[in-house]
PDB file of C-alpha atoms in Angstrom:
ATOM      1  CA  MET J   1     -27.566  -8.357  29.464  1.00 89.00           C
ATOM      2  CA  ASN J   2     -28.696  -7.626  25.943  1.00 92.00           C
ATOM      3  CA  SER J   3     -26.679  -8.334  22.785  1.00 92.00           C
ATOM      4  CA  ALA J   4     -24.857  -5.014  22.777  1.00 93.00           C
ATOM      5  CA  GLU J   5     -23.906  -5.302  26.449  1.00 94.00           C
ATOM      6  CA  ILE J   6     -22.501  -8.830  26.323  1.00 95.00           C
ATOM      7  CA  ALA J   7     -20.661  -8.098  23.087  1.00 95.00           C
ATOM      8  CA  ARG J   8     -19.064  -4.998  24.607  1.00 95.00           C
ATOM      9  CA  ILE J   9     -18.007  -6.816  27.779  1.00 95.00           C
ATOM     10  CA  ALA J  10     -16.616  -9.791  25.840  1.00 94.00           C
ATOM     11  CA  GLY J  11     -14.818  -7.571  23.349  1.00 94.00           C
ATOM     12  CA  VAL J  12     -16.571  -8.885  20.248  1.00 93.00           C
ATOM     13  CA  SER J  13     -18.911  -7.303  17.749  1.00 94.00           C
ATOM     14  CA  VAL J  14     -22.655  -7.885  17.737  1.00 94.00           C
ATOM     15  CA  ARG J  15     -22.233  -9.337  14.248  1.00 95.00           C
ATOM     16  CA  THR J  16     -19.737 -11.884  15.615  1.00 94.00           C
ATOM     17  CA  LEU J  17     -22.131 -12.724  18.409  1.00 94.00           C
ATOM     18  CA  ARG J  18     -24.924 -13.385  15.927  1.00 93.00           C
ATOM     19  CA  HIS J  19     -22.584 -15.474  13.782  1.00 94.00           C
ATOM     20  CA  TYR J  20     -21.778 -17.672  16.768  1.00 93.00           C
ATOM     21  CA  HIS J  21     -25.504 -18.234  17.208  1.00 94.00           C
ATOM     22  CA  GLN J  22     -25.955 -19.055  13.526  1.00 92.00           C
ATOM     23  CA  VAL J  23     -23.235 -21.709  13.476  1.00 90.00           C
ATOM     24  CA  GLY J  24     -24.427 -23.175  16.749  1.00 90.00           C
ATOM     25  CA  VAL J  25     -21.285 -22.686  18.799  1.00 91.00           C
ATOM     26  CA  LEU J  26     -23.083 -20.318  21.201  1.00 92.00           C
ATOM     27  CA  PRO J  27     -26.651 -21.291  22.116  1.00 91.00           C
ATOM     28  CA  GLU J  28     -29.229 -18.539  21.887  1.00 91.00           C
ATOM     29  CA  PRO J  29     -30.472 -17.400  25.290  1.00 92.00           C
ATOM     30  CA  ALA J  30     -34.074 -16.968  26.317  1.00 89.00           C
ATOM     31  CA  ARG J  31     -35.771 -13.774  25.219  1.00 89.00           C
ATOM     32  CA  ARG J  32     -37.457 -11.190  27.380  1.00 88.00           C
ATOM     33  CA  ALA J  33     -41.077 -10.186  26.964  1.00 86.00           C
ATOM     34  CA  ASN J  34     -39.981  -7.400  24.633  1.00 85.00           C
ATOM     35  CA  GLY J  35     -38.287  -9.922  22.325  1.00 85.00           C
ATOM     36  CA  TYR J  36     -34.679  -9.009  23.142  1.00 86.00           C
ATOM     37  CA  ARG J  37     -32.195 -11.754  24.041  1.00 90.00           C
ATOM     38  CA  ASP J  38     -31.423 -11.954  27.751  1.00 92.00           C
ATOM     39  CA  TYR J  39     -27.831 -13.132  28.322  1.00 93.00           C
ATOM     40  CA  THR J  40     -26.599 -14.424  31.650  1.00 93.00           C
ATOM     41  CA  VAL J  41     -23.117 -14.460  33.186  1.00 95.00           C
ATOM     42  CA  SER J  42     -22.850 -18.123  32.115  1.00 93.00           C
ATOM     43  CA  ASP J  43     -23.399 -17.019  28.520  1.00 93.00           C
ATOM     44  CA  LEU J  44     -20.653 -14.429  28.986  1.00 94.00           C
ATOM     45  CA  VAL J  45     -18.211 -17.027  30.334  1.00 93.00           C
ATOM     46  CA  LEU J  46     -18.966 -19.344  27.399  1.00 92.00           C
ATOM     47  CA  LEU J  47     -18.514 -16.458  24.970  1.00 93.00           C
ATOM     48  CA  LEU J  48     -15.149 -15.617  26.530  1.00 94.00           C
ATOM     49  CA  ARG J  49     -14.036 -19.247  26.174  1.00 90.00           C
ATOM     50  CA  ILE J  50     -15.095 -19.247  22.535  1.00 91.00           C
ATOM     51  CA  ARG J  51     -13.237 -16.019  21.878  1.00 92.00           C
ATOM     52  CA  ARG J  52     -10.093 -17.401  23.505  1.00 90.00           C
ATOM     53  CA  LEU J  53     -10.208 -20.551  21.393  1.00 88.00           C
ATOM     54  CA  THR J  54     -10.745 -18.629  18.164  1.00 89.00           C
ATOM     55  CA  GLU J  55      -7.771 -16.398  19.032  1.00 89.00           C
ATOM     56  CA  LEU J  56      -5.649 -19.553  19.223  1.00 85.00           C
ATOM     57  CA  GLY J  57      -6.806 -20.383  15.713  1.00 85.00           C
ATOM     58  CA  LEU J  58      -9.276 -23.147  16.496  1.00 85.00           C
ATOM     59  CA  PRO J  59     -11.952 -23.453  13.772  1.00 86.00           C
ATOM     60  CA  LEU J  60     -15.506 -22.808  14.955  1.00 87.00           C
ATOM     61  CA  ASP J  61     -16.624 -26.326  14.065  1.00 85.00           C
ATOM     62  CA  GLU J  62     -13.962 -27.701  16.434  1.00 82.00           C
ATOM     63  CA  ILE J  63     -14.911 -25.524  19.380  1.00 85.00           C
ATOM     64  CA  GLN J  64     -18.087 -27.304  20.416  1.00 82.00           C
ATOM     65  CA  PRO J  65     -16.439 -30.765  20.586  1.00 80.00           C
ATOM     66  CA  MET J  66     -13.541 -29.183  22.436  1.00 79.00           C
ATOM     67  CA  LEU J  67     -15.851 -27.670  25.051  1.00 79.00           C
ATOM     68  CA  LYS J  68     -17.923 -30.820  25.512  1.00 77.00           C
ATOM     69  CA  THR J  69     -15.251 -33.543  25.425  1.00 73.00           C
ATOM     70  CA  SER J  70     -12.700 -33.957  28.165  1.00 69.00           C
ATOM     71  CA  GLY J  71      -9.192 -35.108  27.272  1.00 68.00           C
ATOM     72  CA  ARG J  72      -9.288 -33.487  23.847  1.00 71.00           C
ATOM     73  CA  ALA J  73      -7.123 -30.510  24.769  1.00 74.00           C
ATOM     74  CA  ASP J  74      -3.778 -32.163  23.992  1.00 79.00           C
ATOM     75  CA  VAL J  75      -4.964 -33.334  20.572  1.00 79.00           C
ATOM     76  CA  VAL J  76      -6.328 -29.912  19.704  1.00 79.00           C
ATOM     77  CA  LEU J  77      -3.203 -28.088  20.890  1.00 83.00           C
ATOM     78  CA  ASP J  78      -0.976 -30.489  18.921  1.00 86.00           C
ATOM     79  CA  GLU J  79      -3.005 -29.833  15.774  1.00 84.00           C
ATOM     80  CA  LEU J  80      -2.858 -26.078  16.304  1.00 85.00           C
ATOM     81  CA  ASP J  81       0.869 -26.217  16.941  1.00 89.00           C
ATOM     82  CA  ARG J  82       1.486 -28.133  13.705  1.00 90.00           C
ATOM     83  CA  GLU J  83      -0.645 -25.696  11.742  1.00 87.00           C
ATOM     84  CA  LEU J  84       1.153 -22.694  13.244  1.00 89.00           C
ATOM     85  CA  ALA J  85       4.528 -24.259  12.449  1.00 93.00           C
ATOM     86  CA  ALA J  86       3.412 -24.722   8.841  1.00 93.00           C
ATOM     87  CA  GLN J  87       2.206 -21.119   8.714  1.00 91.00           C
ATOM     88  CA  ILE J  88       5.557 -19.911  10.045  1.00 94.00           C
ATOM     89  CA  GLU J  89       7.345 -21.837   7.291  1.00 94.00           C
ATOM     90  CA  ARG J  90       5.058 -20.329   4.659  1.00 93.00           C
ATOM     91  CA  LEU J  91       5.559 -16.830   6.042  1.00 94.00           C
ATOM     92  CA  ALA J  92       9.328 -17.312   6.196  1.00 95.00           C
ATOM     93  CA  ALA J  93       9.297 -18.426   2.553  1.00 92.00           C
ATOM     94  CA  ARG J  94       7.281 -15.334   1.617  1.00 91.00           C
ATOM     95  CA  ARG J  95       9.744 -13.089   3.429  1.00 93.00           C
ATOM     96  CA  GLU J  96      12.590 -14.732   1.524  1.00 91.00           C
ATOM     97  CA  VAL J  97      10.788 -14.021  -1.757  1.00 88.00           C
ATOM     98  CA  ILE J  98      10.239 -10.394  -0.704  1.00 90.00           C
ATOM     99  CA  ALA J  99      13.935 -10.068   0.113  1.00 91.00           C
ATOM    100  CA  ARG J 100      14.910 -11.432  -3.314  1.00 86.00           C
ATOM    101  CA  LEU J 101      12.517  -9.067  -5.078  1.00 86.00           C
ATOM    102  CA  ARG J 102      13.816  -6.103  -3.098  1.00 88.00           C
ATOM    103  CA  ALA J 103      17.439  -7.010  -3.787  1.00 86.00           C
ATOM    104  CA  ALA J 104      16.705  -7.180  -7.520  1.00 82.00           C
ATOM    105  CA  GLY J 105      14.570  -4.045  -7.525  1.00 82.00           C
ATOM    106  CA  ALA J 106      11.775  -6.131  -9.065  1.00 81.00           C
ATOM    107  CA  SER J 107       8.025  -5.656  -9.069  1.00 82.00           C
ATOM    108  CA  PRO J 108       6.108  -7.645  -6.404  1.00 84.00           C
ATOM    109  CA  ASP J 109       4.329  -9.734  -9.058  1.00 83.00           C
ATOM    110  CA  THR J 110       7.599 -10.982 -10.583  1.00 84.00           C
ATOM    111  CA  PRO J 111       8.395 -14.709 -10.222  1.00 84.00           C
ATOM    112  CA  PRO J 112      11.298 -14.672  -7.731  1.00 84.00           C
ATOM    113  CA  GLU J 113      13.533 -16.917  -9.833  1.00 82.00           C
ATOM    114  CA  LEU J 114      13.276 -14.386 -12.670  1.00 84.00           C
ATOM    115  CA  ALA J 115      13.574 -11.235 -10.564  1.00 82.00           C
ATOM    116  CA  GLY J 116      17.217 -10.492 -11.249  1.00 78.00           C
ATOM    117  CA  LEU J 117      16.951 -11.471 -14.897  1.00 79.00           C
ATOM    118  CA  LEU J 118      13.955  -9.251 -15.628  1.00 76.00           C
ATOM    119  CA  ALA J 119      15.525  -6.358 -13.753  1.00 70.00           C
ATOM    120  CA  SER J 120      18.724  -6.761 -15.779  1.00 67.00           C
ATOM    121  CA  GLY J 121      16.766  -6.929 -19.008  1.00 60.00           C
ATOM    122  CA  ALA J 122      14.851  -3.802 -18.130  1.00 62.00           C
ATOM    123  CA  SER J 123      18.094  -1.903 -17.533  1.00 57.00           C
ATOM    124  CA  GLY J 124      19.045  -2.349 -21.195  1.00 53.00           C
ATOM    125  CA  GLY J 125      22.749  -2.572 -20.495  1.00 52.00           C
ATOM    126  CA  ALA J 126      24.597  -0.106 -22.689  1.00 48.00           C
ATOM    127  CA  GLY J 127      21.770  -0.013 -25.230  1.00 52.00           C
ATOM    128  CA  PRO J 128      19.155   2.686 -25.772  1.00 61.00           C
ATOM    129  CA  ASP J 129      16.331   3.347 -23.354  1.00 71.00           C
ATOM    130  CA  LEU J 130      13.238   1.391 -24.319  1.00 77.00           C
ATOM    131  CA  PRO J 131       9.729   2.849 -24.310  1.00 81.00           C
ATOM    132  CA  PRO J 132       7.845   1.908 -21.124  1.00 84.00           C
ATOM    133  CA  GLU J 133       5.147   0.123 -23.130  1.00 87.00           C
ATOM    134  CA  MET J 134       7.760  -2.135 -24.758  1.00 86.00           C
ATOM    135  CA  LEU J 135       9.338  -2.950 -21.400  1.00 84.00           C
ATOM    136  CA  GLN J 136       5.882  -3.833 -20.128  1.00 87.00           C
ATOM    137  CA  TYR J 137       5.190  -5.983 -23.193  1.00 89.00           C
ATOM    138  CA  ASP J 138       8.432  -7.950 -22.804  1.00 87.00           C
ATOM    139  CA  ARG J 139       7.848  -8.431 -19.101  1.00 87.00           C
ATOM    140  CA  GLU J 140       4.244  -9.561 -19.454  1.00 90.00           C
ATOM    141  CA  VAL J 141       5.094 -12.021 -22.226  1.00 90.00           C
ATOM    142  CA  VAL J 142       7.687 -13.571 -19.903  1.00 89.00           C
ATOM    143  CA  LEU J 143       5.158 -13.715 -17.048  1.00 90.00           C
ATOM    144  CA  LEU J 144       2.591 -15.395 -19.289  1.00 92.00           C
ATOM    145  CA  LEU J 145       5.124 -17.948 -20.479  1.00 91.00           C
ATOM    146  CA  HIS J 146       6.332 -18.596 -16.937  1.00 91.00           C
ATOM    147  CA  HIS J 147       2.776 -19.291 -15.811  1.00 91.00           C
ATOM    148  CA  ARG J 148       2.066 -21.701 -18.654  1.00 93.00           C
ATOM    149  CA  LEU J 149       5.337 -23.657 -18.661  1.00 91.00           C
ATOM    150  CA  ASP J 150       6.119 -26.702 -16.546  1.00 91.00           C
ATOM    151  CA  GLU J 151       9.142 -26.882 -14.268  1.00 90.00           C
ATOM    152  CA  ASP J 152      11.522 -27.860 -17.079  1.00 90.00           C
ATOM    153  CA  GLY J 153      10.104 -25.164 -19.327  1.00 89.00           C
ATOM    154  CA  ARG J 154      10.578 -22.529 -16.632  1.00 90.00           C
ATOM    155  CA  ALA J 155      14.175 -23.612 -16.180  1.00 90.00           C
ATOM    156  CA  ALA J 156      14.709 -23.335 -19.956  1.00 90.00           C
ATOM    157  CA  LEU J 157      13.108 -19.877 -19.951  1.00 90.00           C
ATOM    158  CA  ALA J 158      15.410 -18.764 -17.151  1.00 89.00           C
ATOM    159  CA  GLY J 159      18.345 -20.141 -19.132  1.00 90.00           C
ATOM    160  CA  LEU J 160      17.395 -18.094 -22.190  1.00 88.00           C
ATOM    161  CA  LEU J 161      16.943 -14.953 -20.104  1.00 88.00           C
ATOM    162  CA  THR J 162      20.335 -15.545 -18.519  1.00 88.00           C
ATOM    163  CA  GLN J 163      21.894 -15.566 -21.984  1.00 89.00           C
ATOM    164  CA  VAL J 164      19.975 -12.489 -23.124  1.00 87.00           C
ATOM    165  CA  THR J 165      21.080 -10.504 -20.081  1.00 85.00           C
ATOM    166  CA  GLU J 166      24.774 -11.154 -20.677  1.00 87.00           C
ATOM    167  CA  PRO J 167      26.297  -7.691 -21.175  1.00 83.00           C
ATOM    168  CA  ASP J 168      27.588  -8.301 -24.707  1.00 82.00           C
ATOM    169  CA  ILE J 169      24.204  -9.620 -25.856  1.00 87.00           C
ATOM    170  CA  LEU J 170      21.943  -7.337 -23.832  1.00 86.00           C
ATOM    171  CA  ALA J 171      23.013  -4.145 -25.575  1.00 85.00           C
ATOM    172  CA  ALA J 172      22.413  -5.712 -28.981  1.00 87.00           C
ATOM    173  CA  THR J 173      18.998  -7.147 -28.116  1.00 87.00           C
ATOM    174  CA  THR J 174      17.968  -3.863 -26.495  1.00 87.00           C
ATOM    175  CA  ALA J 175      18.878  -2.007 -29.677  1.00 89.00           C
ATOM    176  CA  LEU J 176      16.840  -4.488 -31.729  1.00 91.00           C
ATOM    177  CA  THR J 177      13.890  -4.087 -29.377  1.00 90.00           C
ATOM    178  CA  ALA J 178      14.095  -0.312 -29.727  1.00 90.00           C
ATOM    179  CA  ARG J 179      13.936  -0.664 -33.511  1.00 93.00           C
ATOM    180  CA  PHE J 180      11.016  -3.091 -33.179  1.00 94.00           C
ATOM    181  CA  ALA J 181       9.180  -0.624 -30.924  1.00 92.00           C
ATOM    182  CA  VAL J 182       8.995   2.013 -33.669  1.00 93.00           C
ATOM    183  CA  LEU J 183       7.794  -0.294 -36.451  1.00 95.00           C
ATOM    184  CA  GLY J 184       4.681   1.149 -38.031  1.00 94.00           C
ATOM    185  CA  ALA J 185       2.871   1.986 -41.235  1.00 93.00           C
ATOM    186  CA  ASP J 186       5.665   4.322 -42.347  1.00 95.00           C
ATOM    187  CA  THR J 187       8.410   1.706 -41.925  1.00 95.00           C
ATOM    188  CA  THR J 188       9.976   0.777 -45.260  1.00 95.00           C
ATOM    189  CA  ASP J 189      10.363  -2.783 -46.500  1.00 94.00           C
ATOM    190  CA  GLU J 190      14.117  -2.316 -46.483  1.00 95.00           C
ATOM    191  CA  GLU J 191      14.072  -1.362 -42.808  1.00 95.00           C
ATOM    192  CA  ILE J 192      11.974  -4.412 -41.983  1.00 95.00           C
ATOM    193  CA  ASP J 193      14.249  -6.706 -44.032  1.00 95.00           C
ATOM    194  CA  GLN J 194      17.294  -5.329 -42.220  1.00 96.00           C
ATOM    195  CA  LEU J 195      15.665  -5.778 -38.803  1.00 95.00           C
ATOM    196  CA  VAL J 196      14.742  -9.370 -39.671  1.00 95.00           C
ATOM    197  CA  ALA J 197      18.312 -10.110 -40.738  1.00 95.00           C
ATOM    198  CA  ASP J 198      19.797  -8.477 -37.636  1.00 94.00           C
ATOM    199  CA  SER J 199      17.334 -10.335 -35.399  1.00 93.00           C
ATOM    200  CA  HIS J 200      18.333 -13.675 -36.940  1.00 92.00           C
ATOM    201  CA  ARG J 201      21.978 -12.891 -36.222  1.00 92.00           C
ATOM    202  CA  ALA J 202      21.128 -12.081 -32.616  1.00 90.00           C
ATOM    203  CA  LEU J 203      19.075 -15.253 -32.205  1.00 89.00           C
ATOM    204  CA  ALA J 204      21.949 -17.296 -33.626  1.00 88.00           C
ATOM    205  CA  ARG J 205      24.042 -16.243 -30.641  1.00 89.00           C
ATOM    206  CA  LEU J 206      21.645 -17.984 -28.269  1.00 87.00           C
ATOM    207  CA  THR J 207      21.439 -21.693 -27.522  1.00 86.00           C
ATOM    208  CA  TYR J 208      18.075 -23.435 -27.249  1.00 79.00           C
ATOM    209  CA  ASP J 209      19.184 -26.921 -26.206  1.00 77.00           C
ATOM    210  CA  GLU J 210      16.683 -27.111 -23.328  1.00 75.00           C
ATOM    211  CA  TRP J 211      13.900 -25.102 -24.957  1.00 77.00           C
ATOM    212  CA  LYS J 212      10.809 -26.813 -26.320  1.00 79.00           C
ATOM    213  CA  GLU J 213       8.031 -25.303 -28.370  1.00 81.00           C
ATOM    214  CA  VAL J 214       5.105 -24.034 -26.362  1.00 85.00           C
ATOM    215  CA  ASP J 215       1.838 -25.927 -26.553  1.00 89.00           C
ATOM    216  CA  PRO J 216      -0.872 -24.691 -28.958  1.00 90.00           C
ATOM    217  CA  ARG J 217      -2.961 -23.177 -26.167  1.00 93.00           C
ATOM    218  CA  THR J 218      -0.040 -21.125 -24.889  1.00 92.00           C
ATOM    219  CA  GLY J 219       0.767 -20.060 -28.432  1.00 90.00           C
ATOM    220  CA  ALA J 220      -2.826 -18.930 -28.905  1.00 93.00           C
ATOM    221  CA  LEU J 221      -2.693 -16.929 -25.683  1.00 94.00           C
ATOM    222  CA  LEU J 222       0.516 -15.213 -26.757  1.00 92.00           C
ATOM    223  CA  THR J 223      -0.988 -14.390 -30.141  1.00 92.00           C
ATOM    224  CA  ALA J 224      -4.124 -12.996 -28.514  1.00 94.00           C
ATOM    225  CA  TYR J 225      -2.011 -10.857 -26.192  1.00 94.00           C
ATOM    226  CA  GLN J 226       0.064  -9.528 -29.086  1.00 93.00           C
ATOM    227  CA  GLU J 227      -3.114  -8.491 -30.862  1.00 93.00           C
ATOM    228  CA  THR J 228      -3.992  -6.243 -27.925  1.00 92.00           C
ATOM    229  CA  VAL J 229      -0.634  -4.442 -27.631  1.00 92.00           C
ATOM    230  CA  LEU J 230       1.193  -4.607 -30.981  1.00 94.00           C
ATOM    231  CA  ASN J 231       0.346  -2.952 -34.262  1.00 95.00           C
ATOM    232  CA  ASP J 232      -0.112  -4.788 -37.569  1.00 95.00           C
ATOM    233  CA  VAL J 233       3.445  -4.228 -38.747  1.00 96.00           C
ATOM    234  CA  GLN J 234       4.948  -5.464 -35.479  1.00 95.00           C
ATOM    235  CA  ARG J 235       2.798  -8.598 -35.515  1.00 94.00           C
ATOM    236  CA  ALA J 236       3.671  -9.288 -39.161  1.00 95.00           C
ATOM    237  CA  PHE J 237       7.355  -8.869 -38.346  1.00 95.00           C
ATOM    238  CA  LEU J 238       7.156 -11.401 -35.497  1.00 93.00           C
ATOM    239  CA  ALA J 239       5.228 -13.876 -37.626  1.00 92.00           C
ATOM    240  CA  ARG J 240       7.846 -13.616 -40.377  1.00 93.00           C
ATOM    241  CA  LEU J 241      10.729 -13.963 -37.918  1.00 92.00           C
ATOM    242  CA  VAL J 242       9.199 -17.079 -36.347  1.00 88.00           C
ATOM    243  CA  ALA J 243       8.407 -18.659 -39.722  1.00 89.00           C
ATOM    244  CA  GLU J 244      11.912 -18.070 -41.074  1.00 89.00           C
ATOM    245  CA  THR J 245      13.472 -19.367 -37.857  1.00 82.00           C
ATOM    246  CA  GLU J 246      11.400 -22.558 -38.049  1.00 78.00           C
ATOM    247  CA  ASP J 247      12.282 -23.038 -41.731  1.00 72.00           C
ATOM    248  CA  SER J 248      15.978 -22.746 -41.013  1.00 69.00           C
ATOM    249  CA  SER J 249      15.921 -25.186 -38.084  1.00 60.00           C
TER     250      SER J 249
END
């Protein structure tokens, strides 16, 4: 048999066959005078055994010892069984996450513990509809923070989002976000002053007992992200709001 014939009979690709030769799990057979490999039935049987073991999940580097050493079957099967049990647990956990995301109507890349909160925030409550780009900005800022925070920080973030998504607060913060979204070069100083004052009143309704300031690196990342999506007036507004909040604390 040549390479194509044995591969077809064994139900593997010629590329797989060559890979088995390269890693040494299947010895290369003698070649004919024309240079083509000449496989025997013994080679076919060995190839079928290798295929069966790989289908069970045995790594290629474990197959050769398995084939050559008697009494190793129980050890190998125990190891495979433990690995499969661990995989089942991981898959079950993933399915649970998928179910939570579906129930919340959240995007697949949303942290599951924030799924319901982000979905509620995106709904806007009784407030005005927000521009899609502002919804995306809010969501991506939260995702960036969630990635950078430790376990306590993530819990504090979830606590803040829980407060923001309370119906009586959500409508107000959504209205403020809508006003922030339209800040631009034609916005008057009076409009900015009023938005700053209203934002301070909204922030005063929230509690930050568990919240800690983000580390400088995270702050730099947030600033860099804002520079890519916000205009000059919006960034100046946020800088002023943060500075005044820190001065009053």
